Amino acid sequence: MATIHSITKLTDKKYVNLYELDGMNSKGYKSHYLIASRSDSIEGLKLISHRAQPDAVAIYAVCDDKVVLVKQYRYAINGWIYELPAGLVEDGEDYHDTAVREMKEETGMELQVIKVDPMIEKAGFTSVGMTDEATATVYGYASGEITNKFEEASEEIEVVLADKEECRRILKEETVAVICQYQLMHFIADEKPFGFLDSFKQ
Amino acid sequence: MATIHSITKLTDKKYVNLYELDGMNSKGYKSHYLIASRSDSIEGLKLISHRAQPDAVAIYAVCDDKVVLVKQYRYAINGWIYELPAGLVEDGEDYHDTAVREMKEETGMELQVIKVDPMIEKAGFTSVGMTDEATATVYGYASGEITNKFEEASEEIEVVLADKEECRRILKEETVAVICQYQLMHFIADEKPFGFLDSFKQ
């Protein structure tokens, strides 16, 4: 395993910062490594804190046999992208509550969370080659009226309830987030959207 | 859709940089947005280039009914994490060739790529709320001797051929990348590892 000798904070921003590490691995290779992080301090970096809580949640929810997606404007691409409803976990917030809150904010809908084995909803790293950001996936059923009246001012979101045919069109023609892409592939291929959860019944 | 008024490059590094945007969305909300990017220039940011090529590939490969994983040291967490074999696409390189090259470098094995509908291997965004990084998934069969003699000096990798029982242990006990977590869930649940591809036959 490598050893980290020093960590330098390169920026001082609120939601994302860049850090530079100097280290050496067990082969004697000297590394200058860059990490983007949601943490605003060196102490908060997961390489120090080893914090297991997710930074964000993604929600795989269905409503009347359609999957709930958000078509969202994102600055990172200056355009629209199809994603699972998602959002950042607030300080002290249980991530299941984050999922319920974000579903309400982004779609207006109520989320009834499915209780699953913790092993399949624990935080996974989104792109560990460049960031320590980790996301937990929450599964559930969405219901109620679709509205954007709970949407944050910073967001531009259109709610999409997609059947298999529409999911196929989205995969083919639209810009998609990779974890959404994976869920849509299996939503299309599987007989039941949550059928795979049967393998993880407690 | 929002309008971006200015983009500032906050760092000047090789593999990852941080950029700050000022913009305003269609509701009149003024945004200061931060983006981490593999691009070392403003012109290279996807919000300007709208480049559809993936920055990286992830490889979902099986060998004798086991899934090929890499247990890799990552600076972002100062520890080991289970991932799909993966790597950055080099300039001018076809991403299928990236997958073959990275499989060789990271595991020593040969990758026979499965030809699939482009809609399921196109680049998906890993975490579009903070980065314009996009990853294409390549599917295939791996074979040959496992060795680390092609591994780059900067990497510390252990190859893991995991059956369903080991995948279950990994999901439960280990640190895992989110796209690896998703593939493992379906590898465990599905009768055939590539059965879902039948829904996308051309």
XYZ file of C-alpha atoms in Angstrom:
404
model
C 0.000 0.000 0.000
C 1.193 3.511 -0.756
C 2.183 6.148 1.772
C 0.961 9.725 1.522
C 3.633 12.244 2.550
C 1.819 15.539 2.096
C -1.548 16.984 1.107
C -1.974 20.488 -0.328
C -5.343 22.199 -0.666
C -5.239 23.985 -4.021
C -8.585 25.812 -3.871
C -10.869 27.256 -1.216
C -14.432 26.825 -2.429
C -17.699 25.676 -0.919
C -18.941 22.577 -2.772
C -15.878 21.149 -4.552
C -12.151 21.570 -3.964
C -8.984 20.272 -5.540
C -6.216 18.711 -3.433
C -2.734 17.591 -4.435
C -1.029 14.660 -2.742
C 2.583 13.594 -2.717
C 3.102 9.966 -2.013
C 5.065 6.846 -2.783
C 3.707 3.405 -3.481
C 5.117 0.029 -2.454
C 7.082 -0.168 -5.728
C 8.898 3.070 -4.899
C 6.932 5.089 -7.448
C 6.657 8.766 -6.447
C 3.178 10.064 -7.145
C 1.722 13.564 -7.422
C -1.956 12.825 -7.297
C -4.949 15.148 -7.720
C -8.245 14.652 -5.957
C -11.481 16.602 -6.310
C -13.582 16.439 -3.167
C -16.832 17.663 -1.649
C -14.788 18.275 1.501
C -13.691 21.859 2.205
C -10.884 20.744 4.521
C -7.989 18.286 4.469
C -9.347 16.681 7.651
C -12.636 16.016 5.878
C -11.048 14.103 2.985
C -12.044 10.446 3.057
C -8.399 9.429 2.793
C -8.084 10.799 6.338
C -11.573 10.529 7.798
C -12.453 7.140 6.220
C -16.030 8.353 6.629
C -18.417 5.652 5.428
C -21.481 7.893 5.058
C -22.459 8.755 1.483
C -22.025 12.293 0.149
C -25.043 11.847 -2.062
C -27.917 9.524 -2.867
C -29.309 8.322 -6.174
C -32.875 7.032 -6.217
C -34.036 4.136 -8.363
C -37.815 4.465 -8.087
C -40.756 3.268 -10.108
C -44.274 4.648 -10.412
C -46.928 2.502 -12.107
C -44.300 0.358 -13.835
C -42.424 3.381 -15.140
C -39.041 4.468 -13.888
C -38.762 7.964 -12.410
C -36.106 10.058 -14.141
C -35.141 13.696 -14.081
C -34.068 15.550 -17.185
C -31.863 18.207 -15.704
C -29.787 21.147 -16.890
C -26.186 20.663 -15.792
C -23.467 23.301 -16.010
C -20.792 20.612 -16.416
C -22.092 19.909 -19.923
C -24.063 23.123 -20.532
C -27.024 21.030 -21.514
C -29.671 18.545 -20.465
C -28.954 15.104 -19.102
C -31.153 12.219 -17.931
C -30.381 11.091 -14.405
C -31.862 9.233 -11.499
C -33.289 11.688 -8.968
C -30.376 12.456 -6.659
C -28.921 14.924 -4.236
C -26.401 15.692 -1.548
C -26.846 14.365 1.984
C -27.037 17.253 4.447
C -25.051 17.306 7.691
C -26.595 14.905 10.196
C -29.251 13.698 7.752
C -29.979 9.978 7.349
C -29.548 9.214 3.670
C -32.975 7.560 3.430
C -34.427 10.892 4.526
C -32.264 12.575 1.879
C -33.876 10.326 -0.724
C -37.399 11.206 0.434
C -36.535 14.926 0.545
C -34.845 14.966 -2.836
C -37.666 13.026 -4.499
C -40.092 15.658 -3.178
C -37.892 18.596 -4.216
C -37.028 17.319 -7.671
C -40.341 15.715 -8.684
C -43.023 16.696 -6.159
C -43.626 12.987 -5.507
C -43.653 10.943 -2.312
C -41.045 8.194 -2.044
C -41.816 4.963 -0.229
C -38.390 3.478 0.421
C -37.957 -0.296 -0.028
C -36.076 -1.893 2.845
C -33.107 -3.749 1.345
C -29.975 -5.492 2.540
C -27.508 -2.724 3.544
C -24.865 -4.310 1.301
C -26.598 -3.093 -1.843
C -27.338 0.433 -0.741
C -24.044 1.274 0.896
C -22.006 4.167 -0.474
C -20.092 3.401 -3.671
C -17.405 5.656 -5.096
C -18.499 7.449 -8.272
C -15.055 7.880 -9.834
C -12.339 7.020 -7.321
C -9.538 7.830 -9.780
C -10.368 11.526 -9.403
C -12.655 12.056 -6.423
C -13.549 10.675 -2.997
C -17.252 11.325 -3.618
C -19.470 8.350 -2.718
C -23.128 7.772 -3.494
C -25.651 5.434 -1.909
C -28.508 4.091 -4.005
C -31.975 4.043 -2.467
C -34.803 1.959 -3.956
C -38.473 2.750 -3.772
C -41.928 3.470 -5.112
C -42.907 7.015 -6.064
C -46.458 8.336 -6.064
C -48.449 11.538 -6.081
C -48.659 14.616 -8.215
C -45.690 15.686 -10.303
C -44.860 19.323 -9.685
C -41.824 21.574 -9.707
C -43.091 23.797 -6.906
C -40.617 22.274 -4.394
C -37.659 22.606 -6.770
C -34.704 24.704 -5.611
C -34.118 27.992 -7.436
C -30.711 26.735 -8.573
C -32.222 23.750 -10.387
C -33.902 23.287 -13.751
C -35.598 19.910 -13.833
C -38.200 18.144 -15.935
C -39.657 14.925 -14.493
C -39.863 11.977 -16.869
C -41.805 8.783 -16.111
C -40.305 6.405 -18.642
C -41.669 3.055 -19.804
C -39.347 0.519 -21.428
C -39.772 1.999 -24.893
C -38.951 5.496 -23.672
C -35.942 4.169 -21.697
C -34.664 2.603 -24.895
C -35.047 5.933 -26.725
C -33.256 7.759 -23.900
C -30.318 5.326 -23.922
C -30.064 5.674 -27.676
C -30.582 9.389 -28.219
C -29.959 11.313 -25.019
C -27.099 12.268 -22.752
C -27.271 10.028 -19.682
C -25.481 9.657 -16.339
C -23.647 6.335 -16.161
C -25.456 4.956 -13.082
C -28.779 5.889 -14.690
C -27.638 4.125 -17.886
C -26.924 0.930 -15.917
C -30.296 0.966 -14.149
C -32.130 1.626 -17.425
C -30.421 -1.329 -19.142
C -31.688 -3.646 -16.442
C -35.092 -1.948 -16.231
C -35.480 -2.755 -19.946
C -34.098 -6.297 -19.705
C -35.685 -7.521 -16.468
C -39.216 -8.789 -16.097
C -39.718 -6.907 -12.810
C -37.895 -3.654 -12.000
C -36.972 -4.815 -8.491
C -36.684 -8.512 -9.305
C -32.923 -8.509 -8.693
C -33.563 -7.453 -5.079
C -34.947 -10.957 -4.430
C -31.359 -12.230 -4.450
C -30.618 -10.002 -1.473
C -33.613 -10.708 0.738
C -32.666 -10.629 4.395
C -31.804 26.445 -20.060
C -29.143 28.383 -18.199
C -26.599 30.755 -19.710
C -22.932 30.648 -18.748
C -21.388 34.135 -18.559
C -17.817 33.352 -17.598
C -15.484 30.445 -16.910
C -12.384 30.732 -14.707
C -9.683 28.086 -14.565
C -8.704 27.822 -10.887
C -5.808 25.351 -11.171
C -3.182 24.401 -13.739
C -2.528 20.683 -13.355
C -2.133 17.743 -15.705
C -4.869 15.177 -14.999
C -7.598 17.084 -13.135
C -8.435 20.777 -12.873
C -11.050 22.875 -11.144
C -13.074 25.502 -13.027
C -15.534 28.080 -11.738
C -18.510 29.199 -13.797
C -20.766 32.194 -13.423
C -24.150 31.753 -14.963
C -27.839 32.388 -14.679
C -30.636 29.919 -15.156
C -34.034 30.463 -16.783
C -35.542 31.327 -13.374
C -33.067 34.202 -12.955
C -30.990 32.328 -10.365
C -27.342 33.457 -10.414
C -25.033 30.490 -10.060
C -21.361 30.142 -9.148
C -20.698 26.583 -10.143
C -17.590 24.429 -9.680
C -16.537 21.727 -12.106
C -13.665 19.262 -11.852
C -12.478 18.134 -15.258
C -9.930 15.921 -16.978
C -9.485 18.833 -19.419
C -6.470 21.096 -18.931
C -8.070 23.948 -20.876
C -11.368 25.841 -20.946
C -11.745 24.967 -24.632
C -11.518 21.279 -23.757
C -14.362 21.373 -21.222
C -17.348 19.384 -22.459
C -19.633 22.341 -21.801
C -17.832 23.981 -24.732
C -16.542 21.104 -26.840
C -19.618 18.853 -26.404
C -17.142 16.056 -27.119
C -18.994 12.729 -27.165
C -15.919 10.509 -26.774
C -15.458 8.924 -23.351
C -12.628 10.040 -21.073
C -12.367 6.555 -19.660
C -13.616 3.001 -20.060
C -14.842 0.481 -17.518
C -14.748 -3.179 -18.485
C -17.382 -5.699 -17.442
C -15.687 -8.981 -18.323
C -16.107 -12.563 -17.280
C -13.634 -15.454 -17.276
C -14.966 -18.989 -16.734
C -18.196 -17.682 -15.190
C -16.341 -15.404 -12.806
C -16.325 -11.630 -13.060
C -12.945 -9.930 -13.468
C -12.316 -7.328 -10.790
C -9.327 -5.324 -9.679
C -8.595 -4.614 -6.054
C -6.666 -1.403 -6.330
C -4.929 1.063 -4.047
C -6.456 4.502 -4.534
C -5.061 7.736 -3.131
C -8.564 9.271 -2.956
C -9.394 6.931 -0.078
C -5.865 5.948 1.000
C -6.917 2.343 0.796
C -8.037 -0.557 -1.334
C -11.185 -0.591 -3.413
C -12.818 -3.152 -5.696
C -13.454 -1.853 -9.191
C -14.089 -3.010 -12.709
C -10.858 -2.891 -14.712
C -10.774 0.628 -16.157
C -8.569 3.351 -17.518
C -8.273 6.618 -19.369
C -8.675 6.744 -23.152
C -5.488 8.102 -24.739
C -5.556 10.793 -27.420
C -6.731 9.340 -30.711
C -7.322 5.888 -29.231
C -10.543 3.988 -29.980
C -12.101 3.162 -26.624
C -12.422 -0.537 -27.482
C -8.642 -0.552 -27.901
C -8.388 1.213 -24.539
C -10.352 -1.633 -22.981
C -8.069 -4.288 -24.512
C -4.952 -2.339 -23.462
C -6.164 -1.683 -19.933
C -7.229 -5.298 -19.402
C -3.712 -6.362 -20.401
C -2.006 -3.737 -18.225
C -4.131 -4.266 -15.141
C -4.602 -8.049 -15.227
C -2.284 -9.535 -17.862
C -5.323 -11.035 -19.574
C -6.589 -10.820 -23.147
C -9.997 -9.191 -23.644
C -12.332 -10.389 -26.372
C -14.804 -7.537 -26.734
C -18.488 -8.402 -27.237
C -20.073 -6.388 -30.014
C -23.109 -4.651 -28.549
C -25.599 -1.984 -29.555
C -23.756 1.378 -29.293
C -26.574 2.722 -27.108
C -25.428 0.658 -24.142
C -21.727 1.344 -24.392
C -21.834 5.063 -25.078
C -20.183 7.439 -22.637
C -22.171 8.098 -19.470
C -21.334 10.866 -17.009
C -19.887 9.554 -13.744
C -21.024 12.423 -11.501
C -22.307 15.316 -13.596
C -23.032 17.470 -10.548
C -19.286 17.930 -10.068
C -17.421 16.786 -13.175
C -17.732 16.472 -16.944
C -15.926 13.112 -16.871
C -17.674 10.416 -18.936
C -17.045 6.678 -19.030
C -17.986 4.083 -21.631
C -18.596 0.505 -20.543
C -17.098 -2.267 -22.660
C -18.287 -5.881 -22.325
C -16.199 -8.957 -22.984
C -14.561 -12.261 -22.157
C -11.150 -12.332 -20.514
C -8.681 -15.188 -20.831
C -5.037 -16.031 -20.329
C -2.551 -15.860 -17.521
C -3.024 -13.376 -14.709
C 0.133 -11.356 -14.163
C 1.101 -7.908 -12.970
C 4.113 -7.639 -15.267
C 2.301 -5.167 -17.585
C 1.100 -3.003 -14.692
C 2.182 0.637 -14.678
C 4.636 1.695 -11.958
C 2.053 4.135 -10.601
C -0.475 1.377 -9.958
C -0.926 -1.215 -7.215
C -3.421 -3.802 -8.346
C -4.493 -7.271 -7.319
C -6.644 -9.192 -9.810
C -9.721 -10.917 -8.407
C -11.796 -13.466 -10.332
C -14.998 -13.487 -8.302
C -17.801 -16.039 -8.343
C -21.253 -15.125 -7.051
C -20.397 -15.987 -3.457
C -17.250 -13.844 -3.529
C -19.178 -10.969 -5.183
C -21.668 -11.132 -2.338
C -18.815 -10.965 0.193
C -17.271 -8.024 -1.645
C -20.550 -6.081 -1.718
C -21.017 -6.745 1.968
C -17.533 -6.233 3.370
C -15.387 -4.236 0.972
C -15.128 -0.718 -0.385
C -16.537 -0.733 -3.912
C -16.900 1.670 -6.832
C -20.558 2.392 -7.559
C -20.590 1.139 -11.160
C -18.841 -2.038 -10.003
C -21.460 -2.390 -7.250
C -24.273 -2.183 -9.823
C -22.702 -4.783 -12.132
C -22.065 -7.128 -9.185
C -25.696 -6.920 -8.038
C -26.860 -8.060 -11.442
C -24.048 -10.600 -11.822
C -25.335 -12.202 -8.607
C -29.030 -11.946 -9.520
C -28.987 -12.902 -13.201
C -28.810 -16.420 -14.558
C -26.285 -15.424 -17.241
C -23.808 -12.546 -16.807
C -24.542 -11.115 -20.256
C -28.190 -12.197 -20.418
C -29.395 -8.584 -20.296
C -27.535 -7.873 -23.539
C -30.125 -10.036 -25.354
C -32.570 -7.148 -25.007
C -30.237 -4.999 -27.076
C -29.414 -7.374 -29.924
C -28.983 -5.498 -33.186
